[in-house]
Amino acid sequence: MSETVPQHAHCHICGKAIPLKETLCSDACKQQYTTLLRRRKIIMYIMYGSIFAIIAIILLSSGSL
Ligand SMILES: [Zn+2]
């Protein structure tokens, strides 16, 4: 049962079928997507920051021993 579906992509937010060159279906999804990206970037900065802090703490505590 392989129906020939025309080439399409899916909205990154709601998963709706959209034209191939599109990534999002509506302005609402676009807004949600940018918010999501911004939040993800902030989380990444926090993660890198805490990893750096942990490494710094390990280095500092091992250096003082
Ligand atoms: Zn959408």
Short mmCIF file of N, CA and C and ligand atoms in Angstrom, two decimals:
data_model
loop_
_atom_site.label_atom_id
_atom_site.label_comp_id
_atom_site.label_asym_id
_atom_site.label_seq_id
_atom_site.Cartn_x
_atom_site.Cartn_y
_atom_site.Cartn_z
N MET A 1 0.83 -1.20 0.00
CA MET A 1 0.00 0.00 0.00
C MET A 1 0.87 1.26 0.00
N SER A 2 1.42 1.57 -1.14
CA SER A 2 2.28 2.74 -1.20
C SER A 2 1.63 3.81 -2.07
N GLU A 3 0.88 4.66 -1.43
CA GLU A 3 0.29 5.79 -2.13
C GLU A 3 1.38 6.78 -2.52
N THR A 4 1.29 7.32 -3.69
CA THR A 4 2.30 8.30 -4.09
C THR A 4 1.94 9.67 -3.53
N VAL A 5 2.63 9.99 -2.45
CA VAL A 5 2.43 11.30 -1.83
C VAL A 5 3.41 12.28 -2.46
N PRO A 6 2.92 13.41 -2.92
CA PRO A 6 3.85 14.40 -3.48
C PRO A 6 4.89 14.82 -2.46
N GLN A 7 6.11 15.10 -2.93
CA GLN A 7 7.20 15.46 -2.03
C GLN A 7 6.78 16.61 -1.13
N HIS A 8 6.93 16.38 0.15
CA HIS A 8 6.55 17.41 1.10
C HIS A 8 7.40 17.31 2.36
N ALA A 9 7.37 18.37 3.13
CA ALA A 9 8.06 18.38 4.42
C ALA A 9 7.00 18.46 5.51
N HIS A 10 7.46 18.44 6.74
CA HIS A 10 6.52 18.56 7.84
C HIS A 10 6.89 19.77 8.70
N CYS A 11 5.89 20.45 9.17
CA CYS A 11 6.09 21.59 10.04
C CYS A 11 6.90 21.15 11.26
N HIS A 12 7.94 21.90 11.60
CA HIS A 12 8.82 21.53 12.72
C HIS A 12 8.09 21.61 14.05
N ILE A 13 7.00 22.33 14.10
CA ILE A 13 6.30 22.52 15.36
C ILE A 13 5.12 21.56 15.48
N CYS A 14 4.20 21.61 14.53
CA CYS A 14 2.97 20.82 14.68
C CYS A 14 2.96 19.57 13.80
N GLY A 15 3.93 19.44 12.87
CA GLY A 15 4.03 18.23 12.08
C GLY A 15 3.10 18.17 10.89
N LYS A 16 2.42 19.27 10.58
CA LYS A 16 1.53 19.34 9.43
C LYS A 16 2.32 19.22 8.14
N ALA A 17 1.74 18.60 7.13
CA ALA A 17 2.41 18.52 5.84
C ALA A 17 2.44 19.89 5.17
N ILE A 18 3.62 20.26 4.69
CA ILE A 18 3.79 21.57 4.08
C ILE A 18 4.67 21.44 2.84
N PRO A 19 4.68 22.43 1.95
CA PRO A 19 5.56 22.39 0.78
C PRO A 19 7.02 22.17 1.18
N LEU A 20 7.78 21.51 0.30
CA LEU A 20 9.15 21.09 0.60
C LEU A 20 10.04 22.23 1.06
N LYS A 21 9.94 23.37 0.41
CA LYS A 21 10.86 24.47 0.73
C LYS A 21 10.49 25.18 2.03
N GLU A 22 9.30 24.89 2.55
CA GLU A 22 8.89 25.50 3.82
C GLU A 22 9.40 24.65 4.98
N THR A 23 9.55 25.27 6.13
CA THR A 23 9.89 24.50 7.33
C THR A 23 8.79 24.59 8.38
N LEU A 24 7.94 25.61 8.23
CA LEU A 24 6.87 25.82 9.20
C LEU A 24 5.59 26.18 8.45
N CYS A 25 4.43 25.89 9.03
CA CYS A 25 3.18 26.05 8.30
C CYS A 25 2.54 27.42 8.47
N SER A 26 2.73 28.03 9.63
CA SER A 26 2.02 29.30 9.88
C SER A 26 2.87 30.26 10.69
N ASP A 27 2.41 31.50 10.79
CA ASP A 27 3.13 32.50 11.59
C ASP A 27 3.16 32.11 13.06
N ALA A 28 2.08 31.48 13.52
CA ALA A 28 2.03 31.04 14.91
C ALA A 28 3.12 30.02 15.19
N CYS A 29 3.30 29.08 14.25
CA CYS A 29 4.34 28.07 14.40
C CYS A 29 5.72 28.71 14.29
N LYS A 30 5.86 29.70 13.39
CA LYS A 30 7.13 30.40 13.24
C LYS A 30 7.54 31.05 14.55
N GLN A 31 6.56 31.70 15.18
CA GLN A 31 6.81 32.38 16.44
C GLN A 31 7.23 31.37 17.52
N GLN A 32 6.50 30.26 17.55
CA GLN A 32 6.80 29.22 18.53
C GLN A 32 8.19 28.65 18.28
N TYR A 33 8.55 28.53 17.00
CA TYR A 33 9.83 27.95 16.63
C TYR A 33 10.98 28.85 17.08
N THR A 34 10.85 30.16 16.86
CA THR A 34 11.92 31.08 17.27
C THR A 34 12.05 31.10 18.79
N THR A 35 10.92 31.03 19.48
CA THR A 35 10.97 30.97 20.95
C THR A 35 11.70 29.72 21.40
N LEU A 36 11.38 28.60 20.73
CA LEU A 36 11.99 27.32 21.05
C LEU A 36 13.50 27.38 20.82
N LEU A 37 13.91 27.94 19.67
CA LEU A 37 15.33 28.05 19.34
C LEU A 37 16.05 28.90 20.37
N ARG A 38 15.42 30.03 20.73
CA ARG A 38 16.03 30.93 21.70
C ARG A 38 16.21 30.21 23.04
N ARG A 39 15.15 29.48 23.44
CA ARG A 39 15.21 28.77 24.72
C ARG A 39 16.30 27.69 24.68
N ARG A 40 16.38 27.00 23.52
CA ARG A 40 17.37 25.93 23.39
C ARG A 40 18.79 26.51 23.47
N LYS A 41 18.97 27.69 22.86
CA LYS A 41 20.28 28.33 22.87
C LYS A 41 20.67 28.70 24.30
N ILE A 42 19.70 29.24 25.05
CA ILE A 42 19.96 29.62 26.44
C ILE A 42 20.32 28.39 27.27
N ILE A 43 19.58 27.29 27.05
CA ILE A 43 19.87 26.05 27.78
C ILE A 43 21.26 25.56 27.45
N MET A 44 21.66 25.69 26.16
CA MET A 44 22.99 25.27 25.75
C MET A 44 24.07 26.09 26.44
N TYR A 45 23.85 27.41 26.53
CA TYR A 45 24.81 28.28 27.21
C TYR A 45 24.93 27.88 28.68
N ILE A 46 23.78 27.60 29.29
CA ILE A 46 23.79 27.21 30.70
C ILE A 46 24.55 25.89 30.89
N MET A 47 24.31 24.95 29.95
CA MET A 47 24.98 23.66 30.03
C MET A 47 26.49 23.81 29.89
N TYR A 48 26.90 24.58 28.86
CA TYR A 48 28.34 24.81 28.66
C TYR A 48 28.93 25.51 29.86
N GLY A 49 28.18 26.48 30.40
CA GLY A 49 28.65 27.23 31.55
C GLY A 49 28.87 26.33 32.75
N SER A 50 27.90 25.41 33.00
CA SER A 50 28.04 24.54 34.16
C SER A 50 29.14 23.52 33.96
N ILE A 51 29.31 23.03 32.71
CA ILE A 51 30.40 22.10 32.43
C ILE A 51 31.74 22.79 32.67
N PHE A 52 31.84 24.03 32.19
CA PHE A 52 33.06 24.79 32.40
C PHE A 52 33.32 25.02 33.88
N ALA A 53 32.25 25.32 34.61
CA ALA A 53 32.38 25.56 36.05
C ALA A 53 32.84 24.29 36.76
N ILE A 54 32.27 23.15 36.38
CA ILE A 54 32.65 21.87 37.01
C ILE A 54 34.13 21.57 36.73
N ILE A 55 34.53 21.76 35.48
CA ILE A 55 35.94 21.52 35.12
C ILE A 55 36.85 22.45 35.91
N ALA A 56 36.44 23.71 36.00
CA ALA A 56 37.25 24.68 36.74
C ALA A 56 37.36 24.29 38.21
N ILE A 57 36.24 23.84 38.79
CA ILE A 57 36.24 23.42 40.20
C ILE A 57 37.16 22.21 40.40
N ILE A 58 37.06 21.25 39.47
CA ILE A 58 37.91 20.05 39.57
C ILE A 58 39.38 20.43 39.48
N LEU A 59 39.70 21.28 38.51
CA LEU A 59 41.09 21.70 38.32
C LEU A 59 41.60 22.44 39.55
N LEU A 60 40.74 23.34 40.06
CA LEU A 60 41.16 24.14 41.21
C LEU A 60 41.35 23.26 42.45
N SER A 61 40.41 22.33 42.67
CA SER A 61 40.51 21.51 43.88
C SER A 61 41.65 20.51 43.78
N SER A 62 41.92 20.00 42.57
CA SER A 62 43.03 19.06 42.42
C SER A 62 44.36 19.79 42.49
N GLY A 63 44.38 21.03 42.09
CA GLY A 63 45.62 21.81 42.15
C GLY A 63 45.99 22.18 43.57
N SER A 64 44.98 22.34 44.44
CA SER A 64 45.26 22.77 45.80
C SER A 64 45.62 21.59 46.71
N LEU A 65 45.39 20.36 46.22
CA LEU A 65 45.71 19.19 47.04
C LEU A 65 47.19 18.86 47.06
ZN ZN B 1 2.80 24.17 12.15
#
